[in-house]
Coordinates of C-alpha atoms and ligand atoms in Angstrom, one line a residue:
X1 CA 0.0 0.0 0.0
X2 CA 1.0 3.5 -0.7
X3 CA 2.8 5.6 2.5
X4 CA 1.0 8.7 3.5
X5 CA 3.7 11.2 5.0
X6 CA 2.6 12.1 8.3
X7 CA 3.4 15.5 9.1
X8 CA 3.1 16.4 12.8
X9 CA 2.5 19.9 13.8
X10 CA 1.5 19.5 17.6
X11 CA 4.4 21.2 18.7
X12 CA 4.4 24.1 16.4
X13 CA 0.5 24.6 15.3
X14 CA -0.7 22.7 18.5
X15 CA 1.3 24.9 20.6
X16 CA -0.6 27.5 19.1
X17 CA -3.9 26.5 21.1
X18 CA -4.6 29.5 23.5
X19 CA -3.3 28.0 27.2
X20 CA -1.4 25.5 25.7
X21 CA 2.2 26.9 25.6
X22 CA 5.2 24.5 26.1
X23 CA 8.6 24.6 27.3
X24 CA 12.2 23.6 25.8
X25 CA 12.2 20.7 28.1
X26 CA 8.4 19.7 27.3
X27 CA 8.7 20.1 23.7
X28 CA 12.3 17.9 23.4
X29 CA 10.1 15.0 25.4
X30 CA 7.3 15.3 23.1
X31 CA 9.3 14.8 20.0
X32 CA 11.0 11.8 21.7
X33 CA 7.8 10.6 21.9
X34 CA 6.6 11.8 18.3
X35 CA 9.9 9.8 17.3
X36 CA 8.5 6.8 19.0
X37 CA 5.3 7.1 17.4
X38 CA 6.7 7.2 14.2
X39 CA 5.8 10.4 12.5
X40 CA 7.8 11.2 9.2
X41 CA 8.6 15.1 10.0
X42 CA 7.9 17.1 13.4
X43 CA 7.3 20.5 12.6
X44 CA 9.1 21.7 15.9
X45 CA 8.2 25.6 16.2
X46 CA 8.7 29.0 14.3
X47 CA 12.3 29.9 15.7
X48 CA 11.7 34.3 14.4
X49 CA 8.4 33.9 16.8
X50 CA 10.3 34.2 19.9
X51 CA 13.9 33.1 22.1
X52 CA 12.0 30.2 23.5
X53 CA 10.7 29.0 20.5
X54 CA 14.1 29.2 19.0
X55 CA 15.6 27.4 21.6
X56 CA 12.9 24.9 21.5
X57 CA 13.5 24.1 17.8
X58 CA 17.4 23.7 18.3
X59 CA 16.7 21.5 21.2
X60 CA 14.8 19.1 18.9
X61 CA 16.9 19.1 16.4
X62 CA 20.0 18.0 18.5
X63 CA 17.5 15.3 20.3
X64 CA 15.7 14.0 18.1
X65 CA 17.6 12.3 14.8
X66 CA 15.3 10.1 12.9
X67 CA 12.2 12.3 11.6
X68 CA 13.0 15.4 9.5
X69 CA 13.2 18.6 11.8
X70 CA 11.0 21.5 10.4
X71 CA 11.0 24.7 11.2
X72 CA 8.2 27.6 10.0
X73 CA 9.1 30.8 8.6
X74 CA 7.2 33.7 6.9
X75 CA 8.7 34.5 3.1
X76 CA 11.0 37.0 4.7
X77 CA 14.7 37.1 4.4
X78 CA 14.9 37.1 8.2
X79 CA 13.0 34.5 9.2
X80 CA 14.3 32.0 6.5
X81 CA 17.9 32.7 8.3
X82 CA 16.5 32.4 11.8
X83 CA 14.8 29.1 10.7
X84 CA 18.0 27.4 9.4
X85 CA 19.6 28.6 11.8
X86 CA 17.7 26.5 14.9
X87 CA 17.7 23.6 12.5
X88 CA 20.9 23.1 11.8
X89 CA 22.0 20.7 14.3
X90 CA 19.6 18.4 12.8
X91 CA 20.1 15.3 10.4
X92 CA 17.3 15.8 8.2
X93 CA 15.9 19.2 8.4
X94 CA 13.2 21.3 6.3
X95 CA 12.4 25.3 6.2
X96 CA 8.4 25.6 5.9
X97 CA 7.7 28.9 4.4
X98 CA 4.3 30.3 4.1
X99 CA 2.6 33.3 2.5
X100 CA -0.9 33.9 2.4
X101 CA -2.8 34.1 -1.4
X102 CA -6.0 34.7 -0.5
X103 CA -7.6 38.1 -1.9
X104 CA -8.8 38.8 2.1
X105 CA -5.3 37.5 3.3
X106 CA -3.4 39.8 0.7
X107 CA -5.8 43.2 0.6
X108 CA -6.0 43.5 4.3
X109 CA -3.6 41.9 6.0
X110 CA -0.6 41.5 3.5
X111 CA -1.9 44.7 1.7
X112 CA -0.1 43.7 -1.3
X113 CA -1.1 42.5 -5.1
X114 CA -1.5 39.2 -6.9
X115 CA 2.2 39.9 -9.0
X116 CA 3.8 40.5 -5.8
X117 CA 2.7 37.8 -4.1
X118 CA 3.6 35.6 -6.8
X119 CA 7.2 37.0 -6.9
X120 CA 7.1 37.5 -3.1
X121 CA 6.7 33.5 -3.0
X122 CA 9.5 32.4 -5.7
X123 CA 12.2 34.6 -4.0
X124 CA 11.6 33.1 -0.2
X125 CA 11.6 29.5 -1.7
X126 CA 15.0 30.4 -3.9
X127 CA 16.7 31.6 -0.7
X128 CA 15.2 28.7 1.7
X129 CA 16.9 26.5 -1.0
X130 CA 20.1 28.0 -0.1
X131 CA 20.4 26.9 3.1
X132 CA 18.5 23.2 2.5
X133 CA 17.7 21.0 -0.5
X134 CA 13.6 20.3 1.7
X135 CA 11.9 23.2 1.3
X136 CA 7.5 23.1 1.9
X137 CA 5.7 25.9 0.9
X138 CA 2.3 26.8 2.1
X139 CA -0.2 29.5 0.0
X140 CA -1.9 30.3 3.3
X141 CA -5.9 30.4 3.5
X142 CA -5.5 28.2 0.2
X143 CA -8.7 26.8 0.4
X144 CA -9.9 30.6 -0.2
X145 CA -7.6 31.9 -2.5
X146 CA -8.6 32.2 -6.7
X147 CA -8.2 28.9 -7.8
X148 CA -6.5 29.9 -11.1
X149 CA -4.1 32.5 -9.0
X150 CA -3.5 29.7 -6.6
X151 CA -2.4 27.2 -9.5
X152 CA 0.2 29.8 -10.3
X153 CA 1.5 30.2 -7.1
X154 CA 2.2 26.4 -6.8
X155 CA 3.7 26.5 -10.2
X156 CA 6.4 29.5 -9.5
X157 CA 7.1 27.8 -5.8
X158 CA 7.9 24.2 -7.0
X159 CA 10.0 26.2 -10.5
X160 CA 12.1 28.0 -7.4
X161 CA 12.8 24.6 -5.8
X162 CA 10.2 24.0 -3.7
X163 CA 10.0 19.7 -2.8
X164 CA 6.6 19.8 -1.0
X165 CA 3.5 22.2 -1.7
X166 CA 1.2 22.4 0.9
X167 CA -2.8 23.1 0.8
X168 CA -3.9 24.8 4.2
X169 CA -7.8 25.7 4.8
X170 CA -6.2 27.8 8.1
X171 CA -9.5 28.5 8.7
X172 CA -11.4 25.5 8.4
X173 CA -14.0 26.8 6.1
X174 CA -14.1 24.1 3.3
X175 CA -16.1 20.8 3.4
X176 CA -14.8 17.4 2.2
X177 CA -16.2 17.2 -1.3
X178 CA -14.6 20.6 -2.4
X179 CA -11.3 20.4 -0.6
X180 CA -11.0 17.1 -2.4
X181 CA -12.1 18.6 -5.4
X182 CA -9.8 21.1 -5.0
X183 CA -7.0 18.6 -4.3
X184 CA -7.9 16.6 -7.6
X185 CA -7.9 20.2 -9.7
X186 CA -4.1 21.2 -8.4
X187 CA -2.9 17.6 -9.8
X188 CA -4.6 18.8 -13.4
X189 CA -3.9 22.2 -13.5
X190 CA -0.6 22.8 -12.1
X191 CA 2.3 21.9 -14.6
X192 CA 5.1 21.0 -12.7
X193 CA 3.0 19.6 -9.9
X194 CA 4.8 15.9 -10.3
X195 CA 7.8 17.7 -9.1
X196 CA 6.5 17.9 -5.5
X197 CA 4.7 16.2 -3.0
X198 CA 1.1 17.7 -2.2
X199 CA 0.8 18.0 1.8
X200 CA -2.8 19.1 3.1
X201 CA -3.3 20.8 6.3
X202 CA -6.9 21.2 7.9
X203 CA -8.0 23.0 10.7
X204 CA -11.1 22.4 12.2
X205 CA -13.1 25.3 12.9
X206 CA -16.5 23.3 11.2
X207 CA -15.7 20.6 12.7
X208 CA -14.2 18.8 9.4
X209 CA -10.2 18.7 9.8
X210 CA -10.4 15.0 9.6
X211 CA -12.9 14.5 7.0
X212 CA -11.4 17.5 4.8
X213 CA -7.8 15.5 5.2
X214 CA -9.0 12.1 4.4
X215 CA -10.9 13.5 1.2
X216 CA -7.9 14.9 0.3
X217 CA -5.8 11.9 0.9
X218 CA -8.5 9.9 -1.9
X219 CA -7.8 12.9 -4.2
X220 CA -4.2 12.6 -4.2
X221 CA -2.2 14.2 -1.3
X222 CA 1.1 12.2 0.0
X223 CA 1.6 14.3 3.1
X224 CA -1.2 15.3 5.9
X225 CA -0.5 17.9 8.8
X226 CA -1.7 17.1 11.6
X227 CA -1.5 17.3 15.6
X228 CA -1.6 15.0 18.7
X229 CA -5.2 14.7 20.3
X230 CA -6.0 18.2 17.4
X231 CA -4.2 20.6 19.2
X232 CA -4.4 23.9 17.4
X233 CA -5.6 27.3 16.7
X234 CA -8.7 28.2 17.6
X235 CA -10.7 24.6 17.3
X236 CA -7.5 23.0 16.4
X237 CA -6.1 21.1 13.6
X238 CA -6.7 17.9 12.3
X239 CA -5.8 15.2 14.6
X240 CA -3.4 12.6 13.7
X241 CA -5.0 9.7 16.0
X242 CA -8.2 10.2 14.3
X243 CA -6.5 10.1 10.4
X244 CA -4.2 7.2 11.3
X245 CA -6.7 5.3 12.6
X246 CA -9.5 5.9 9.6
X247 CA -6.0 4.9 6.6
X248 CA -5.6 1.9 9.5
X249 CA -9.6 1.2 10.0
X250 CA -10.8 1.7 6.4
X251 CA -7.7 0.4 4.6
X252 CA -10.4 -1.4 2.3
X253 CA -11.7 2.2 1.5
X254 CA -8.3 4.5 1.3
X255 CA -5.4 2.3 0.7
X256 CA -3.3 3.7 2.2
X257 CA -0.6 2.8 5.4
X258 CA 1.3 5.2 7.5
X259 CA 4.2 4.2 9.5
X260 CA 2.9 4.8 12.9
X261 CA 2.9 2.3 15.1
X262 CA -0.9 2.6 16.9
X263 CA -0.3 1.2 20.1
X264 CA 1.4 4.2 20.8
X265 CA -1.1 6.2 20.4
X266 CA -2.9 6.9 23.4
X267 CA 0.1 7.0 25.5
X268 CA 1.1 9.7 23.2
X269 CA -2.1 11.5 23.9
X270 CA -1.4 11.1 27.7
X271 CA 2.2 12.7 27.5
X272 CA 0.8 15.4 25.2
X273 CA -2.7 16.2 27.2
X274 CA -0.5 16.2 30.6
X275 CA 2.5 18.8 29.4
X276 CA 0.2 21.3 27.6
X277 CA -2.8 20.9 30.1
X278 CA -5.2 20.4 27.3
X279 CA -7.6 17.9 28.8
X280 CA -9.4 15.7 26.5
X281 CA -12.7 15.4 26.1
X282 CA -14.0 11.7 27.6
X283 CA -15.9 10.7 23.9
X284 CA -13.1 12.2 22.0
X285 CA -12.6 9.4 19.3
X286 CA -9.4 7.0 19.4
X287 CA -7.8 8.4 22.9
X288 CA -10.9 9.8 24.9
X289 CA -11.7 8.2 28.2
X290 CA -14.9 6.6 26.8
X291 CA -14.0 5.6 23.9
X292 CA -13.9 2.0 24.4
X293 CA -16.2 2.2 27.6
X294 CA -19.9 0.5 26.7
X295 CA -23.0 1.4 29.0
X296 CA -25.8 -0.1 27.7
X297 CA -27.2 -2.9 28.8
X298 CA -27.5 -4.6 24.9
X299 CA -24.2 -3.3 24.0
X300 CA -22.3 -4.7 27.0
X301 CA -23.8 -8.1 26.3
X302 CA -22.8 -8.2 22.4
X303 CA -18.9 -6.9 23.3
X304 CA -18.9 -9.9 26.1
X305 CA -19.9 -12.2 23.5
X306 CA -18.0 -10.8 20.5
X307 CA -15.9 -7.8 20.6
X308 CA -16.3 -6.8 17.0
X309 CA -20.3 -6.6 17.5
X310 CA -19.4 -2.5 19.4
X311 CA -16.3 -1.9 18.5
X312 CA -14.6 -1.8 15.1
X313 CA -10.7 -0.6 16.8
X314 CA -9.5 -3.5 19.3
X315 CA -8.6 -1.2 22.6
X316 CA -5.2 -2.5 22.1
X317 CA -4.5 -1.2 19.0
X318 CA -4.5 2.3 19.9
X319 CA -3.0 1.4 23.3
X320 CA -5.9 1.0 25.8
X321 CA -5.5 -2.4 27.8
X322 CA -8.9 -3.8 27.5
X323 CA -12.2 -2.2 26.6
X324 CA -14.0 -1.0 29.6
X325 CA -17.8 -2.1 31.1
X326 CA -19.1 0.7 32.4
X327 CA -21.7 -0.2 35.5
X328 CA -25.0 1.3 35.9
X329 CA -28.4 1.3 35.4
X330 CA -28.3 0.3 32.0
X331 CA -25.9 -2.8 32.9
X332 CA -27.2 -6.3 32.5
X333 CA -27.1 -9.5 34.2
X334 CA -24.2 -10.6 32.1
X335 CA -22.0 -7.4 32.4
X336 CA -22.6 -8.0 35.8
X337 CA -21.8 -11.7 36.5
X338 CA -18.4 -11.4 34.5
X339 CA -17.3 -8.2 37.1
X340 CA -17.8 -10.2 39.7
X341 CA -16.1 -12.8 38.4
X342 CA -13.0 -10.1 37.5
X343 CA -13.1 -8.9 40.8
X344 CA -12.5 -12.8 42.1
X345 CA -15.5 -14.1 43.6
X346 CA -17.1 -17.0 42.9
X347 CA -21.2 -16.9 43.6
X348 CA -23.8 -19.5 43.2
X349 CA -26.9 -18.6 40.9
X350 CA -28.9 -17.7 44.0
X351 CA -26.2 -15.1 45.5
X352 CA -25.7 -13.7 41.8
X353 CA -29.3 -13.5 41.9
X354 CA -29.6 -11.5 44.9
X355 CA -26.8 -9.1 44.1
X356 CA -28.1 -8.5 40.7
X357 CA -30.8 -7.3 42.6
X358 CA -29.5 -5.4 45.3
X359 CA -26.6 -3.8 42.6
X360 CA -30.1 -2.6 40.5
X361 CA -31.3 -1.4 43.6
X362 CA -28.3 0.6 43.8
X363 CA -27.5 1.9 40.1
X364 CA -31.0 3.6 40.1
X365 CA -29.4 5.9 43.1
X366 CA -25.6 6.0 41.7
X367 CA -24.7 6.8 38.3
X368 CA -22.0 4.7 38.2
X369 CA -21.2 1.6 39.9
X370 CA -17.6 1.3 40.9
X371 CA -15.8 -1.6 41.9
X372 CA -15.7 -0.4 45.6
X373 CA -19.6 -0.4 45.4
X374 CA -19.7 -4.0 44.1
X375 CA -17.5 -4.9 46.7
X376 CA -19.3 -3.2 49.4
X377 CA -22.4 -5.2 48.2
X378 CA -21.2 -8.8 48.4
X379 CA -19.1 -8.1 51.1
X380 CA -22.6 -7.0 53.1
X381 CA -24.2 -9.8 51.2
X382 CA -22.0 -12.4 52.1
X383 CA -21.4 -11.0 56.0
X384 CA -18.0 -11.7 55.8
X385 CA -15.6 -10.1 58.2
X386 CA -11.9 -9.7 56.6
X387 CA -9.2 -10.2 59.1
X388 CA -6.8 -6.8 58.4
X389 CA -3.6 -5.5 58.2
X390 CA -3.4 -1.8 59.8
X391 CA -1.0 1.2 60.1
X392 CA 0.6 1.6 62.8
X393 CA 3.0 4.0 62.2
X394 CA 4.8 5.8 59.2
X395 CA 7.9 7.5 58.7
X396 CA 9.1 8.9 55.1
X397 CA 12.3 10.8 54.5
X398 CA 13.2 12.8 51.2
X399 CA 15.7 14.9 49.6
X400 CA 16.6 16.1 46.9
X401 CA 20.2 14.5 46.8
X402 CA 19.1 10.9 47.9
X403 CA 16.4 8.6 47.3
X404 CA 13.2 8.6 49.1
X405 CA 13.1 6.4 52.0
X406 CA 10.2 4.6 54.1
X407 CA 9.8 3.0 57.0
X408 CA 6.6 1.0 57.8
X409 CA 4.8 -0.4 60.8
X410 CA 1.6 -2.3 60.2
X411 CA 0.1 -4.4 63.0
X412 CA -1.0 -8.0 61.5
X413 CA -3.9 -10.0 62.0
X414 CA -2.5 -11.9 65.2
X415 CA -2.0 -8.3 66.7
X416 CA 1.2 -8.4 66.5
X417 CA 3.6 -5.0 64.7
X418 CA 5.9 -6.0 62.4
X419 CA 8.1 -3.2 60.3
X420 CA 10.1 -2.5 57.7
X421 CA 11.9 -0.1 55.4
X422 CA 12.3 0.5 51.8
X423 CA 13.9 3.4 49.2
X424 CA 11.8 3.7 46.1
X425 CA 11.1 5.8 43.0
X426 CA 9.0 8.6 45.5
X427 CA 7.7 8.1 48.7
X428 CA 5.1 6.3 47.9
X429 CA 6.7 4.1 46.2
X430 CA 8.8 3.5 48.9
X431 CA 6.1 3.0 51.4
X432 CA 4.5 0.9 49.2
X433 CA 7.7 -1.5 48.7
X434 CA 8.0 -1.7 52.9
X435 CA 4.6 -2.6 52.9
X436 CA 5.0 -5.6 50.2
X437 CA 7.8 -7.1 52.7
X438 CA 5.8 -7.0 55.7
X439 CA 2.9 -8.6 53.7
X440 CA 5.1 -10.8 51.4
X441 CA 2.7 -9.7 48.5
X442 CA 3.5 -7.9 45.7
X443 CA 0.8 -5.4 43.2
X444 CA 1.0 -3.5 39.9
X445 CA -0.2 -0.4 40.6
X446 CA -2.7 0.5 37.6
X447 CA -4.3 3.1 38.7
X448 CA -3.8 5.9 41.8
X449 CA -5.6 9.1 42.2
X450 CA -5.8 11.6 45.1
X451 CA -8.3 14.4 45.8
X452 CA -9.2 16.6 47.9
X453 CA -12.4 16.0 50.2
X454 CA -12.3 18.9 52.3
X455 CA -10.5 22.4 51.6
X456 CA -8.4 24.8 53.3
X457 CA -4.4 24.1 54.4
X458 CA -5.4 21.0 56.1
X459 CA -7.5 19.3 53.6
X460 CA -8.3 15.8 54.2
X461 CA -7.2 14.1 51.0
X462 CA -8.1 10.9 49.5
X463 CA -6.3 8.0 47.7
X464 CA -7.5 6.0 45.4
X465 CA -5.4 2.9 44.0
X466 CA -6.3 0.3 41.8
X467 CA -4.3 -2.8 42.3
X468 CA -3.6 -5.9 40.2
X469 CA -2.8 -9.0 42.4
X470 CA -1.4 -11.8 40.0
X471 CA -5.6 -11.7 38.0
X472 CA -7.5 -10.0 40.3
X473 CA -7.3 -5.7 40.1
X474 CA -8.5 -4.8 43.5
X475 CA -9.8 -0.8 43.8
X476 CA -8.9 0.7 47.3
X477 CA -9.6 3.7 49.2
X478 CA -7.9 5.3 52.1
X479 CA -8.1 9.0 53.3
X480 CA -5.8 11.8 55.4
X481 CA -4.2 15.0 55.8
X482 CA -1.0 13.2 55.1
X483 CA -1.0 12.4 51.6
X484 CA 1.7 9.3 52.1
X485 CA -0.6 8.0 54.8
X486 CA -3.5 7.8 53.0
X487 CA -1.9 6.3 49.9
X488 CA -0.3 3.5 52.8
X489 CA -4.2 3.3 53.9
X490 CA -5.6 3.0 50.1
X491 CA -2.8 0.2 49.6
X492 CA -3.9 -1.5 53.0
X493 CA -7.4 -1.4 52.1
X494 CA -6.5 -3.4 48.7
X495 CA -4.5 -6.0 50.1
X496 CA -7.4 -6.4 53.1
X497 CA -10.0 -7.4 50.3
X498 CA -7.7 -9.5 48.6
X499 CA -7.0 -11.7 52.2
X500 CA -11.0 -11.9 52.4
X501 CA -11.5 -13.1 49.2
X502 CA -8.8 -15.5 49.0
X503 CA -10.3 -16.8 52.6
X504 CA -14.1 -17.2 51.2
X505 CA -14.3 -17.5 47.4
X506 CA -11.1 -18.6 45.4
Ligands
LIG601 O1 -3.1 27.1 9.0 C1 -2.1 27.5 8.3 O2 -2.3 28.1 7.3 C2 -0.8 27.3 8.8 C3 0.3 27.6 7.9 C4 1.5 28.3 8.5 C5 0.7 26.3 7.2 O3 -0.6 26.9 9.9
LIG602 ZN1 -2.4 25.9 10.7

């Protein structure tokens, strides 16, 4: 199958997201990560823009040495040299010069004419080629500009050198069937156009980014720009999860493959969402929260009984461990017998019975259902009394020159305190390591969380920890105004449930 060159733009265009401004140290992990992920070119900033964006681009460069290293510059003397400049450390680099072509972009903003324009264009791809043999050039607002003008522009930029010409709709105004259209028209109409490779770039202001990119793609484009989780101006750009996935998804349709390797994806999305602060939205497709949860009822059966009957990605693919069975009201009998079983007990039809009732009971109050809540039920249902580990005390010692240190005293179900100490990664870690050699146990923490349950200097904070013992993921809770103590608690709490059931069920 054909490669599409994937063009990532997240820490250049993304960046551009109002709130979403990134360090030099942020942006050289992202790329890492982009490098991971397997994109073709990172577009790593616009060095003229400011110091730290300069700084930012040469930092890439020198880190990162697989994917080309691009850098944007207006078709201005000055920023063409600045642009080199910060990409010179790199091993394949590429100046991206723009110029807007459209008759609002060049009568009130540029406040210039067609003919200038034109020569305005040549002259800052001739001089980019000085400096490096991969020069892009982008008409900007090209999905507005006169279609016959915009055929010449492409012409005179790919005659001065230029290897890729790129389509932008920077304002997201076009719709699929006419920016393929469009796409389909350069190919005829422009000359020379075998001479480069067409690159599309779609923000999303309608809501269309993807769909716009894709119909390009069909038309004819070899490159798409895109971003991490859609990052970008205004309501962002195209995102690159959402592309990769369709060419991956619909290969039957597009036929086309990328070199990105999926299962990276979401983790991607993590580091991305967690250094900019852009949260994303739970249903966002491919890397939202929900988007391999199921609720209802019917669906929840069908994805127990065959995956592919809900869900046309497999979790896994994109990087998500397992698809998720979300609890509630709308939750059958089956969603609910295999939890249990997950959670490791072992029921007959008549306690099953009872619960189901008792949890239906319960989801008509709660929204969700959370493992805790099942837990309490069965726990209440089957009377049983778990025999408990406790804190006794706690001690946790860190600095900045050695590693963080606990020490641990838990008293035992025979009443009797036994301790011990442990350095780890942090200090929970390292309480949580003294606690696993008193216990003689040892968890994968999956999941931990902490908030806040009452305000002010001393809030009372709360832990929560999701635990996997060997095949059982145990969900525990514990809470304090010492945050290490209530993550000792939360771990406690997990390791009390797993005694219990290992004592009545398994
Ligand atoms: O949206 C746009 O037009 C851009 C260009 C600089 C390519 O981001
Ligand atoms: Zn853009």
């Amino acid at each position: 199958m054909e490669k599409i060159i994937i063009f990532d733009t997240t820490l250049r265009d993304g960046e551009q997201s109002p709130g979403a401004s990134l360090g030099v140290k942020e942006k050289v992990e992202i790329a890492r990560q982009l490098d991971k992920l397997g994109v073709d070119i990172i577009e790593a900033g616009f060095p003229i823009s400011s110091t730290g964006d300069f700084e930012s681009v040469r930092a890439v460069s020198q880190a990162v040495k697989r994917p080309v290293i691009c850098a944007l510059a207006r078709a201005k003397e000055e920023d063409i040299k600045t642009a080199y400049k910060a990409i010179k450390g790199a091993n394949r680099k590429r100046i991206h010069v723009f110029l807007a072509t459209s008759k609002i972009h060049m009568k009130y903003k540029l406040r210039k004419p067609e003919d200038e324009i034109l020569k305005l264009a040549g002259k800052a791809v001739k001089l980019a080629k000085k400096y490096c043999d991969d020069v892009e050039f982008s008409p900007e607002d090209a999905a507005r500009t006169k279609e016959g003008f915009l055929f010449r522009v492409l012409e005179a930029v790919i005659a001065a050198g230029a290897t890729t010409v790129n389509i932008p709709d920077t304002v997201g105004y076009s719709t699929p069937h006419e920016f393929g259209a469009l796409i389909a028209k350069i190919r005829e109409n422009v000359p020379n156009i075998k001479k480069a490779i067409i690159s599309i770039h779609c923000h999303n202001d309608l809501g269309l980014g993807v769909a716009n990119s894709l119909a390009a793609i069909k038309n004819g484009a070899k490159q798409v720009e895109c971003t991490i989780n859609g990052l970008g101006e205004r309501a962002g750009n195209a995102s690159l999860e959402e592309i990769v996935m369709a060419l991956k998804t619909r290969s039957d349709f597009y036929h086309k493959a990328t070199s990105i390797k999926t299962p990276l994806l979401y983790k991607t999305s993590r580091l991305v969402s967690h250094l900019t602060g852009m949260i994303v939205q739970p249903n966002k497709a491919i890397v939202g929260q929900n988007a391999f949860s199921h609720e209802a009822g019917i669906h929840q059966d069908g994805v127990l009984k065959k995956r592919s009957t809900y869900e046309i990605i497999k979790p896994e693919e994109v990087g998500f461990t397992e698809s998720f069975i979300v609890l509630g009201k709308h939750s059958g009998r089956h969603a609910f017998s295999r939890r249990l079983k997950d959670l490791g007990y072992k029921l007959t039809k008549k306690e099953t019975d009872s619960a189901f009732l008792r949890f239906k009971a319960l989801a008509d109050k709660k929204k969700e259902i959370f493992d805790e809540d099942l837990e309490a039920l069965i726990e209440e249902q089957l009377e049983k009394i778990p025999k408990s580990w406790s804190l006794s005390y706690l001690q946790t010692k860190s600095a900045t020159t050695s590693s963080p240190r606990a020490i641990v005293g838990l008293r035992g179900p025979d009443g009797k305190i036994q301790r011990a100490s442990s350095i780890g990664d942090g200090q929970v870690d390292a309480c949580y390591r003294a606690i696993e050699k008193i216990i003689k146990q040892k968890g994968k923490l999956e999941d931990y969380s902490i908030q806040s349950v009452t305000g002010g200097k001393d809030a009372m904070g709360e832990v929560r920890v999701r635990v996997k013992f060997k095949k059982h993921i145990i969900s525990g809770h514990g809470a304090s105004t010492d945050i290490i103590e209530a993550s000792a608690k939360a771990y406690l709490n997990t390791i009390n449930k797993l005694i219990a059931r290992r004592q009545t069920k398994t």
